[in-house]
Amino acid sequence: PEECLHDIIEGGFDRAFDFFYLPTDFATKKNKGYAFVNLITPAVAARFRQTFDGQRLTRYVTKKVLEVTPAVTQGFQANA
């Protein structure tokens, strides 16, 4: 998870989110290929999507491309 967080922060989103969850498969010690990030404003969410959608994270040895999509239920409190 630290590598993914590092890429998000390096992308200009330090303190731009209040929740991050990257599920891990404990058998393989690898992430499951998706994450949940709660960004603090709709404008930040739009910028995040512009920055990461269709990109590859360089810290991972994969050719997978990121797809950023909004959740059906928006906001930290609504999901708590």
PDB file of N, CA and C in Angstrom:
ATOM      1  N   PRO A   1       0.803  -1.215   0.000  1.00  0.00           N
ATOM      2  CA  PRO A   1       0.000   0.000   0.000  1.00  0.00           C
ATOM      3  C   PRO A   1       0.842   1.275   0.000  1.00  0.00           C
ATOM      4  N   GLU A   2       2.035   1.192   0.597  1.00  0.00           N
ATOM      5  CA  GLU A   2       2.864   2.395   0.687  1.00  0.00           C
ATOM      6  C   GLU A   2       3.258   2.911  -0.697  1.00  0.00           C
ATOM      7  N   GLU A   3       3.516   1.996  -1.642  1.00  0.00           N
ATOM      8  CA  GLU A   3       3.908   2.412  -2.987  1.00  0.00           C
ATOM      9  C   GLU A   3       2.780   3.186  -3.659  1.00  0.00           C
ATOM     10  N   CYS A   4       1.571   2.688  -3.526  1.00  0.00           N
ATOM     11  CA  CYS A   4       0.411   3.351  -4.127  1.00  0.00           C
ATOM     12  C   CYS A   4       0.187   4.722  -3.483  1.00  0.00           C
ATOM     13  N   LEU A   5       0.273   4.794  -2.171  1.00  0.00           N
ATOM     14  CA  LEU A   5       0.130   6.078  -1.474  1.00  0.00           C
ATOM     15  C   LEU A   5       1.214   7.060  -1.927  1.00  0.00           C
ATOM     16  N   HIS A   6       2.424   6.565  -2.091  1.00  0.00           N
ATOM     17  CA  HIS A   6       3.522   7.419  -2.532  1.00  0.00           C
ATOM     18  C   HIS A   6       3.216   8.017  -3.910  1.00  0.00           C
ATOM     19  N   ASP A   7       2.691   7.200  -4.829  1.00  0.00           N
ATOM     20  CA  ASP A   7       2.343   7.694  -6.161  1.00  0.00           C
ATOM     21  C   ASP A   7       1.232   8.736  -6.094  1.00  0.00           C
ATOM     22  N   ILE A   8       0.259   8.533  -5.226  1.00  0.00           N
ATOM     23  CA  ILE A   8      -0.839   9.497  -5.073  1.00  0.00           C
ATOM     24  C   ILE A   8      -0.304  10.822  -4.534  1.00  0.00           C
ATOM     25  N   ILE A   9       0.550  10.748  -3.530  1.00  0.00           N
ATOM     26  CA  ILE A   9       1.115  11.968  -2.943  1.00  0.00           C
ATOM     27  C   ILE A   9       2.030  12.671  -3.945  1.00  0.00           C
ATOM     28  N   GLU A  10       2.871  11.905  -4.639  1.00  0.00           N
ATOM     29  CA  GLU A  10       3.743  12.500  -5.661  1.00  0.00           C
ATOM     30  C   GLU A  10       2.935  13.125  -6.797  1.00  0.00           C
ATOM     31  N   GLY A  11       1.717  12.610  -7.021  1.00  0.00           N
ATOM     32  CA  GLY A  11       0.854  13.155  -8.060  1.00  0.00           C
ATOM     33  C   GLY A  11       0.209  14.477  -7.679  1.00  0.00           C
ATOM     34  N   GLY A  12       0.503  14.957  -6.470  1.00  0.00           N
ATOM     35  CA  GLY A  12      -0.012  16.253  -6.042  1.00  0.00           C
ATOM     36  C   GLY A  12      -1.240  16.173  -5.156  1.00  0.00           C
ATOM     37  N   PHE A  13      -1.456  15.019  -4.522  1.00  0.00           N
ATOM     38  CA  PHE A  13      -2.677  14.834  -3.731  1.00  0.00           C
ATOM     39  C   PHE A  13      -2.406  14.638  -2.243  1.00  0.00           C
ATOM     40  N   ASP A  14      -1.295  15.165  -1.761  1.00  0.00           N
ATOM     41  CA  ASP A  14      -1.004  15.133  -0.330  1.00  0.00           C
ATOM     42  C   ASP A  14      -2.076  15.934   0.396  1.00  0.00           C
ATOM     43  N   ARG A  15      -2.685  15.361   1.391  1.00  0.00           N
ATOM     44  CA  ARG A  15      -3.761  15.990   2.192  1.00  0.00           C
ATOM     45  C   ARG A  15      -5.019  16.280   1.385  1.00  0.00           C
ATOM     46  N   ALA A  16      -5.180  15.586   0.254  1.00  0.00           N
ATOM     47  CA  ALA A  16      -6.361  15.795  -0.594  1.00  0.00           C
ATOM     48  C   ALA A  16      -7.388  14.688  -0.407  1.00  0.00           C
ATOM     49  N   PHE A  17      -7.108  13.752   0.507  1.00  0.00           N
ATOM     50  CA  PHE A  17      -8.037  12.650   0.761  1.00  0.00           C
ATOM     51  C   PHE A  17      -8.060  12.351   2.250  1.00  0.00           C
ATOM     52  N   ASP A  18      -9.193  11.790   2.703  1.00  0.00           N
ATOM     53  CA  ASP A  18      -9.315  11.471   4.126  1.00  0.00           C
ATOM     54  C   ASP A  18      -9.537   9.982   4.377  1.00  0.00           C
ATOM     55  N   PHE A  19      -9.481   9.199   3.315  1.00  0.00           N
ATOM     56  CA  PHE A  19      -9.630   7.750   3.462  1.00  0.00           C
ATOM     57  C   PHE A  19      -8.935   7.074   2.294  1.00  0.00           C
ATOM     58  N   PHE A  20      -8.181   6.013   2.604  1.00  0.00           N
ATOM     59  CA  PHE A  20      -7.504   5.215   1.581  1.00  0.00           C
ATOM     60  C   PHE A  20      -7.544   3.762   2.025  1.00  0.00           C
ATOM     61  N   TYR A  21      -7.994   2.878   1.134  1.00  0.00           N
ATOM     62  CA  TYR A  21      -8.024   1.447   1.440  1.00  0.00           C
ATOM     63  C   TYR A  21      -7.606   0.673   0.204  1.00  0.00           C
ATOM     64  N   LEU A  22      -6.549  -0.107   0.333  1.00  0.00           N
ATOM     65  CA  LEU A  22      -6.039  -0.956  -0.737  1.00  0.00           C
ATOM     66  C   LEU A  22      -6.066  -2.388  -0.221  1.00  0.00           C
ATOM     67  N   PRO A  23      -7.088  -3.180  -0.584  1.00  0.00           N
ATOM     68  CA  PRO A  23      -7.194  -4.546  -0.076  1.00  0.00           C
ATOM     69  C   PRO A  23      -5.990  -5.401  -0.492  1.00  0.00           C
ATOM     70  N   THR A  24      -5.547  -6.247   0.435  1.00  0.00           N
ATOM     71  CA  THR A  24      -4.388  -7.105   0.203  1.00  0.00           C
ATOM     72  C   THR A  24      -4.801  -8.570   0.282  1.00  0.00           C
ATOM     73  N   ASP A  25      -4.268  -9.355  -0.640  1.00  0.00           N
ATOM     74  CA  ASP A  25      -4.421 -10.805  -0.593  1.00  0.00           C
ATOM     75  C   ASP A  25      -3.286 -11.325   0.275  1.00  0.00           C
ATOM     76  N   PHE A  26      -3.599 -11.779   1.476  1.00  0.00           N
ATOM     77  CA  PHE A  26      -2.557 -12.175   2.415  1.00  0.00           C
ATOM     78  C   PHE A  26      -1.843 -13.451   1.995  1.00  0.00           C
ATOM     79  N   ALA A  27      -2.448 -14.246   1.149  1.00  0.00           N
ATOM     80  CA  ALA A  27      -1.785 -15.464   0.657  1.00  0.00           C
ATOM     81  C   ALA A  27      -0.642 -15.116  -0.291  1.00  0.00           C
ATOM     82  N   THR A  28      -0.861 -14.112  -1.149  1.00  0.00           N
ATOM     83  CA  THR A  28       0.164 -13.731  -2.127  1.00  0.00           C
ATOM     84  C   THR A  28       0.962 -12.511  -1.695  1.00  0.00           C
ATOM     85  N   LYS A  29       0.486 -11.815  -0.659  1.00  0.00           N
ATOM     86  CA  LYS A  29       1.103 -10.576  -0.185  1.00  0.00           C
ATOM     87  C   LYS A  29       1.075  -9.465  -1.244  1.00  0.00           C
ATOM     88  N   LYS A  30       0.112  -9.532  -2.146  1.00  0.00           N
ATOM     89  CA  LYS A  30      -0.049  -8.506  -3.175  1.00  0.00           C
ATOM     90  C   LYS A  30      -1.429  -7.872  -3.036  1.00  0.00           C
ATOM     91  N   ASN A  31      -1.560  -6.665  -3.574  1.00  0.00           N
ATOM     92  CA  ASN A  31      -2.868  -6.032  -3.506  1.00  0.00           C
ATOM     93  C   ASN A  31      -3.821  -6.711  -4.486  1.00  0.00           C
ATOM     94  N   LYS A  32      -5.099  -6.483  -4.285  1.00  0.00           N
ATOM     95  CA  LYS A  32      -6.117  -7.149  -5.111  1.00  0.00           C
ATOM     96  C   LYS A  32      -6.431  -6.408  -6.398  1.00  0.00           C
ATOM     97  N   GLY A  33      -5.753  -5.301  -6.638  1.00  0.00           N
ATOM     98  CA  GLY A  33      -5.908  -4.615  -7.908  1.00  0.00           C
ATOM     99  C   GLY A  33      -6.936  -3.495  -7.929  1.00  0.00           C
ATOM    100  N   TYR A  34      -7.427  -3.114  -6.759  1.00  0.00           N
ATOM    101  CA  TYR A  34      -8.347  -1.979  -6.683  1.00  0.00           C
ATOM    102  C   TYR A  34      -8.153  -1.284  -5.337  1.00  0.00           C
ATOM    103  N   ALA A  35      -8.576  -0.040  -5.279  1.00  0.00           N
ATOM    104  CA  ALA A  35      -8.459   0.726  -4.041  1.00  0.00           C
ATOM    105  C   ALA A  35      -9.650   1.655  -3.918  1.00  0.00           C
ATOM    106  N   PHE A  36      -9.875   2.117  -2.695  1.00  0.00           N
ATOM    107  CA  PHE A  36     -10.896   3.120  -2.415  1.00  0.00           C
ATOM    108  C   PHE A  36     -10.187   4.350  -1.861  1.00  0.00           C
ATOM    109  N   VAL A  37     -10.436   5.497  -2.475  1.00  0.00           N
ATOM    110  CA  VAL A  37      -9.845   6.757  -2.030  1.00  0.00           C
ATOM    111  C   VAL A  37     -10.973   7.766  -1.923  1.00  0.00           C
ATOM    112  N   ASN A  38     -11.125   8.378  -0.749  1.00  0.00           N
ATOM    113  CA  ASN A  38     -12.129   9.418  -0.580  1.00  0.00           C
ATOM    114  C   ASN A  38     -11.438  10.775  -0.669  1.00  0.00           C
ATOM    115  N   LEU A  39     -11.665  11.460  -1.765  1.00  0.00           N
ATOM    116  CA  LEU A  39     -11.065  12.770  -1.999  1.00  0.00           C
ATOM    117  C   LEU A  39     -11.953  13.850  -1.375  1.00  0.00           C
ATOM    118  N   ILE A  40     -11.343  14.938  -0.952  1.00  0.00           N
ATOM    119  CA  ILE A  40     -12.055  15.880  -0.075  1.00  0.00           C
ATOM    120  C   ILE A  40     -13.056  16.789  -0.766  1.00  0.00           C
ATOM    121  N   THR A  41     -12.937  16.998  -2.071  1.00  0.00           N
ATOM    122  CA  THR A  41     -13.915  17.834  -2.783  1.00  0.00           C
ATOM    123  C   THR A  41     -14.151  17.260  -4.178  1.00  0.00           C
ATOM    124  N   PRO A  42     -15.274  17.576  -4.795  1.00  0.00           N
ATOM    125  CA  PRO A  42     -15.502  17.137  -6.174  1.00  0.00           C
ATOM    126  C   PRO A  42     -14.432  17.656  -7.150  1.00  0.00           C
ATOM    127  N   ALA A  43     -13.936  18.862  -6.915  1.00  0.00           N
ATOM    128  CA  ALA A  43     -12.894  19.408  -7.792  1.00  0.00           C
ATOM    129  C   ALA A  43     -11.607  18.601  -7.689  1.00  0.00           C
ATOM    130  N   VAL A  44     -11.249  18.210  -6.477  1.00  0.00           N
ATOM    131  CA  VAL A  44     -10.058  17.375  -6.278  1.00  0.00           C
ATOM    132  C   VAL A  44     -10.278  16.011  -6.920  1.00  0.00           C
ATOM    133  N   ALA A  45     -11.481  15.478  -6.796  1.00  0.00           N
ATOM    134  CA  ALA A  45     -11.791  14.189  -7.410  1.00  0.00           C
ATOM    135  C   ALA A  45     -11.654  14.253  -8.937  1.00  0.00           C
ATOM    136  N   ALA A  46     -12.096  15.339  -9.529  1.00  0.00           N
ATOM    137  CA  ALA A  46     -11.977  15.507 -10.979  1.00  0.00           C
ATOM    138  C   ALA A  46     -10.510  15.595 -11.390  1.00  0.00           C
ATOM    139  N   ARG A  47      -9.710  16.313 -10.629  1.00  0.00           N
ATOM    140  CA  ARG A  47      -8.281  16.432 -10.919  1.00  0.00           C
ATOM    141  C   ARG A  47      -7.580  15.089 -10.742  1.00  0.00           C
ATOM    142  N   PHE A  48      -7.976  14.327  -9.719  1.00  0.00           N
ATOM    143  CA  PHE A  48      -7.420  12.992  -9.481  1.00  0.00           C
ATOM    144  C   PHE A  48      -7.706  12.089 -10.679  1.00  0.00           C
ATOM    145  N   ARG A  49      -8.946  12.150 -11.154  1.00  0.00           N
ATOM    146  CA  ARG A  49      -9.319  11.330 -12.311  1.00  0.00           C
ATOM    147  C   ARG A  49      -8.505  11.724 -13.542  1.00  0.00           C
ATOM    148  N   GLN A  50      -8.337  13.011 -13.772  1.00  0.00           N
ATOM    149  CA  GLN A  50      -7.532  13.490 -14.904  1.00  0.00           C
ATOM    150  C   GLN A  50      -6.088  13.015 -14.787  1.00  0.00           C
ATOM    151  N   THR A  51      -5.572  13.002 -13.573  1.00  0.00           N
ATOM    152  CA  THR A  51      -4.176  12.641 -13.341  1.00  0.00           C
ATOM    153  C   THR A  51      -3.932  11.144 -13.498  1.00  0.00           C
ATOM    154  N   PHE A  52      -4.825  10.306 -12.974  1.00  0.00           N
ATOM    155  CA  PHE A  52      -4.530   8.877 -12.886  1.00  0.00           C
ATOM    156  C   PHE A  52      -5.295   7.981 -13.849  1.00  0.00           C
ATOM    157  N   ASP A  53      -6.443   8.385 -14.327  1.00  0.00           N
ATOM    158  CA  ASP A  53      -7.222   7.508 -15.209  1.00  0.00           C
ATOM    159  C   ASP A  53      -6.442   7.216 -16.497  1.00  0.00           C
ATOM    160  N   GLY A  54      -6.295   5.935 -16.810  1.00  0.00           N
ATOM    161  CA  GLY A  54      -5.579   5.523 -18.012  1.00  0.00           C
ATOM    162  C   GLY A  54      -4.071   5.452 -17.858  1.00  0.00           C
ATOM    163  N   GLN A  55      -3.563   5.698 -16.651  1.00  0.00           N
ATOM    164  CA  GLN A  55      -2.119   5.681 -16.399  1.00  0.00           C
ATOM    165  C   GLN A  55      -1.670   4.352 -15.800  1.00  0.00           C
ATOM    166  N   ARG A  56      -0.373   4.166 -15.769  1.00  0.00           N
ATOM    167  CA  ARG A  56       0.242   3.012 -15.085  1.00  0.00           C
ATOM    168  C   ARG A  56       1.054   3.533 -13.911  1.00  0.00           C
ATOM    169  N   LEU A  57       1.037   2.809 -12.803  1.00  0.00           N
ATOM    170  CA  LEU A  57       1.866   3.172 -11.658  1.00  0.00           C
ATOM    171  C   LEU A  57       3.243   2.559 -11.870  1.00  0.00           C
ATOM    172  N   THR A  58       4.267   3.383 -11.843  1.00  0.00           N
ATOM    173  CA  THR A  58       5.614   2.932 -12.180  1.00  0.00           C
ATOM    174  C   THR A  58       6.258   2.070 -11.101  1.00  0.00           C
ATOM    175  N   ARG A  59       5.754   2.100  -9.898  1.00  0.00           N
ATOM    176  CA  ARG A  59       6.356   1.313  -8.817  1.00  0.00           C
ATOM    177  C   ARG A  59       5.955  -0.161  -8.846  1.00  0.00           C
ATOM    178  N   TYR A  60       4.998  -0.492  -9.682  1.00  0.00           N
ATOM    179  CA  TYR A  60       4.531  -1.874  -9.769  1.00  0.00           C
ATOM    180  C   TYR A  60       5.008  -2.506 -11.066  1.00  0.00           C
ATOM    181  N   VAL A  61       5.339  -3.797 -11.008  1.00  0.00           N
ATOM    182  CA  VAL A  61       5.768  -4.522 -12.194  1.00  0.00           C
ATOM    183  C   VAL A  61       4.522  -5.124 -12.848  1.00  0.00           C
ATOM    184  N   THR A  62       3.762  -4.279 -13.522  1.00  0.00           N
ATOM    185  CA  THR A  62       2.547  -4.723 -14.180  1.00  0.00           C
ATOM    186  C   THR A  62       2.281  -3.846 -15.391  1.00  0.00           C
ATOM    187  N   LYS A  63       1.546  -4.370 -16.314  1.00  0.00           N
ATOM    188  CA  LYS A  63       1.158  -3.578 -17.482  1.00  0.00           C
ATOM    189  C   LYS A  63      -0.289  -3.110 -17.351  1.00  0.00           C
ATOM    190  N   LYS A  64      -0.881  -3.332 -16.178  1.00  0.00           N
ATOM    191  CA  LYS A  64      -2.260  -2.916 -15.963  1.00  0.00           C
ATOM    192  C   LYS A  64      -2.376  -1.399 -15.961  1.00  0.00           C
ATOM    193  N   VAL A  65      -3.501  -0.930 -16.472  1.00  0.00           N
ATOM    194  CA  VAL A  65      -3.777   0.496 -16.575  1.00  0.00           C
ATOM    195  C   VAL A  65      -4.857   0.853 -15.557  1.00  0.00           C
ATOM    196  N   LEU A  66      -4.694   1.995 -14.910  1.00  0.00           N
ATOM    197  CA  LEU A  66      -5.663   2.437 -13.902  1.00  0.00           C
ATOM    198  C   LEU A  66      -6.965   2.895 -14.540  1.00  0.00           C
ATOM    199  N   GLU A  67      -8.054   2.593 -13.861  1.00  0.00           N
ATOM    200  CA  GLU A  67      -9.363   3.111 -14.235  1.00  0.00           C
ATOM    201  C   GLU A  67      -9.953   3.761 -12.994  1.00  0.00           C
ATOM    202  N   VAL A  68     -10.188   5.053 -13.055  1.00  0.00           N
ATOM    203  CA  VAL A  68     -10.726   5.803 -11.925  1.00  0.00           C
ATOM    204  C   VAL A  68     -12.213   6.006 -12.162  1.00  0.00           C
ATOM    205  N   THR A  69     -13.020   5.505 -11.238  1.00  0.00           N
ATOM    206  CA  THR A  69     -14.469   5.646 -11.353  1.00  0.00           C
ATOM    207  C   THR A  69     -15.049   6.102 -10.013  1.00  0.00           C
ATOM    208  N   PRO A  70     -16.076   6.936 -10.043  1.00  0.00           N
ATOM    209  CA  PRO A  70     -16.692   7.374  -8.787  1.00  0.00           C
ATOM    210  C   PRO A  70     -17.541   6.263  -8.178  1.00  0.00           C
ATOM    211  N   ALA A  71     -17.602   6.253  -6.868  1.00  0.00           N
ATOM    212  CA  ALA A  71     -18.448   5.302  -6.151  1.00  0.00           C
ATOM    213  C   ALA A  71     -19.904   5.746  -6.247  1.00  0.00           C
ATOM    214  N   VAL A  72     -20.799   4.810  -6.070  1.00  0.00           N
ATOM    215  CA  VAL A  72     -22.224   5.131  -6.081  1.00  0.00           C
ATOM    216  C   VAL A  72     -22.556   6.024  -4.877  1.00  0.00           C
ATOM    217  N   THR A  73     -22.034   5.671  -3.695  1.00  0.00           N
ATOM    218  CA  THR A  73     -22.245   6.467  -2.491  1.00  0.00           C
ATOM    219  C   THR A  73     -21.019   7.335  -2.287  1.00  0.00           C
ATOM    220  N   GLN A  74     -21.202   8.634  -2.239  1.00  0.00           N
ATOM    221  CA  GLN A  74     -20.112   9.577  -2.156  1.00  0.00           C
ATOM    222  C   GLN A  74     -19.905  10.091  -0.735  1.00  0.00           C
ATOM    223  N   GLY A  75     -18.635  10.254  -0.343  1.00  0.00           N
ATOM    224  CA  GLY A  75     -18.293  10.893   0.924  1.00  0.00           C
ATOM    225  C   GLY A  75     -17.992   9.925   2.040  1.00  0.00           C
ATOM    226  N   PHE A  76     -17.086  10.342   2.901  1.00  0.00           N
ATOM    227  CA  PHE A  76     -16.656   9.510   4.038  1.00  0.00           C
ATOM    228  C   PHE A  76     -17.821   9.206   4.983  1.00  0.00           C
ATOM    229  N   GLN A  77     -18.571  10.222   5.354  1.00  0.00           N
ATOM    230  CA  GLN A  77     -19.669  10.024   6.313  1.00  0.00           C
ATOM    231  C   GLN A  77     -20.757   9.109   5.742  1.00  0.00           C
ATOM    232  N   ALA A  78     -21.065   9.243   4.485  1.00  0.00           N
ATOM    233  CA  ALA A  78     -22.103   8.418   3.865  1.00  0.00           C
ATOM    234  C   ALA A  78     -21.698   6.952   3.796  1.00  0.00           C
ATOM    235  N   ASN A  79     -20.396   6.692   3.802  1.00  0.00           N
ATOM    236  CA  ASN A  79     -19.891   5.322   3.730  1.00  0.00           C
ATOM    237  C   ASN A  79     -19.519   4.753   5.078  1.00  0.00           C
ATOM    238  N   ALA A  80     -19.597   5.567   6.131  1.00  0.00           N
ATOM    239  CA  ALA A  80     -19.171   5.108   7.465  1.00  0.00           C
ATOM    240  C   ALA A  80     -20.171   4.152   8.076  1.00  0.00           C
TER     241      ALA A  80
END
